[in-house]
CSV table of C-alpha atoms in Angstrom, one decimal:
chain,number,residue,atom,x,y,z
K,789,MET,CA,0.0,0.0,0.0
K,790,HIS,CA,1.4,3.4,-1.0
K,791,VAL,CA,-0.1,6.9,-1.0
K,792,SER,CA,1.1,9.3,-3.7
K,793,ILE,CA,1.6,12.6,-1.9
K,794,ASP,CA,2.1,14.8,-5.0
K,795,GLU,CA,-1.0,13.3,-6.6
K,796,CYS,CA,-3.1,13.8,-3.5
K,797,GLU,CA,-2.0,17.4,-3.4
K,798,ALA,CA,-2.8,17.9,-7.1
K,799,ALA,CA,-6.3,16.5,-6.4
K,800,GLY,CA,-6.8,18.7,-3.4
K,801,LEU,CA,-7.0,15.7,-1.1
K,802,ASP,CA,-5.6,15.2,2.4
K,803,PRO,CA,-2.9,12.4,2.1
K,804,ASP,CA,-3.7,11.2,5.7
K,805,VAL,CA,-7.4,10.7,4.8
K,806,VAL,CA,-6.4,8.9,1.6
K,807,GLU,CA,-4.0,6.7,3.5
K,808,ARG,CA,-6.7,5.7,6.0
K,809,ILE,CA,-9.1,4.7,3.2
K,810,ALA,CA,-6.3,2.9,1.3
K,811,LYS,CA,-5.4,0.9,4.4
K,812,ARG,CA,-9.0,-0.2,5.0
K,813,LEU,CA,-9.4,-1.2,1.4
K,814,SER,CA,-6.1,-3.1,1.4
K,815,LYS,CA,-7.0,-4.9,4.6
K,816,ALA,CA,-10.4,-6.0,3.1
K,817,ALA,CA,-8.7,-7.1,-0.2
K,818,LEU,CA,-6.2,-9.3,1.8
K,819,GLU,CA,-9.0,-10.8,3.8
K,820,ALA,CA,-11.0,-11.5,0.6
K,821,ASP,CA,-7.9,-13.1,-1.0
K,822,GLU,CA,-7.5,-15.5,2.0
K,823,LEU,CA,-11.0,-16.8,1.2
K,824,GLY,CA,-10.3,-17.1,-2.5
K,825,LEU,CA,-12.4,-14.0,-3.3
K,826,THR,CA,-11.7,-11.3,-5.8
K,827,ILE,CA,-12.9,-7.7,-5.4
K,828,PHE,CA,-14.3,-6.8,-8.9
K,829,GLY,CA,-15.3,-3.4,-10.2
K,830,GLY,CA,-16.6,-2.4,-13.6
K,831,THR,CA,-19.1,-0.1,-15.1
K,832,GLY,CA,-19.9,1.5,-11.8
K,833,ASP,CA,-20.8,-1.7,-9.8
K,834,GLY,CA,-18.6,-3.7,-7.5
K,835,SER,CA,-18.8,-7.3,-6.3
K,836,LEU,CA,-17.0,-10.1,-4.5
K,837,ARG,CA,-16.4,-13.0,-6.8
K,838,PHE,CA,-15.3,-16.6,-6.2
K,839,ARG,CA,-13.9,-18.7,-9.1
K,840,GLU,CA,-14.6,-22.4,-8.7
K,841,ARG,CA,-12.1,-24.8,-10.1
K,842,GLY,CA,-13.0,-26.0,-13.5
K,843,SER,CA,-15.5,-23.1,-14.1
K,844,ASP,CA,-15.0,-20.3,-16.6
K,845,HIS,CA,-17.4,-18.1,-14.6
K,846,CYS,CA,-17.1,-16.7,-11.1
K,847,LEU,CA,-19.9,-16.9,-8.5
K,848,ILE,CA,-21.0,-13.5,-7.4
K,849,VAL,CA,-21.1,-13.9,-3.7
K,850,ALA,CA,-21.8,-10.3,-2.7
K,851,SER,CA,-22.6,-7.0,-4.3
K,852,LEU,CA,-20.8,-3.9,-3.0
K,853,ASN,CA,-21.9,-0.3,-2.3
K,854,GLY,CA,-20.0,2.6,-3.8
K,855,THR,CA,-18.7,3.5,-7.2
K,856,PHE,CA,-16.3,1.1,-8.8
K,857,ASP,CA,-14.3,1.2,-12.1
K,858,GLY,CA,-12.5,-1.5,-13.9
K,859,GLY,CA,-10.0,-1.8,-16.7
K,860,ASP,CA,-6.5,-3.1,-17.1
K,861,GLY,CA,-5.2,-0.8,-14.3
K,862,GLY,CA,-2.6,0.8,-16.6
K,863,THR,CA,-0.7,3.9,-15.3
K,864,ALA,CA,1.7,6.4,-16.7
K,865,PRO,CA,3.2,9.7,-15.6
K,866,ASP,CA,1.7,12.8,-17.2
K,867,GLU,CA,3.6,15.9,-18.5
K,868,ASN,CA,4.0,17.1,-14.9
K,869,GLY,CA,5.3,13.7,-13.6
K,870,LEU,CA,2.0,12.9,-11.8
K,871,LEU,CA,0.9,9.3,-12.0
K,872,ARG,CA,-2.4,9.0,-14.1
K,873,GLY,CA,-4.6,6.0,-14.7
K,874,GLU,CA,-6.2,4.9,-17.9
């Protein structure tokens, strides 16, 4: 888990608040992983998914509140050196 200070400041966000949220999300992701679950986000919805062996499709074991986005997760620095996502 890492908080990007310059990017927080560019967004007008308090890095300490961002860090607290990132820690909670990271902890939840690690707990999910221990159970074989994946946190999935795409087209605004989020879910917890479980992939059964031998199946091409995951079981949706829970839907999540909030806004979620998906994609390949690609990142690159912009012209100012700030990290941007796809």
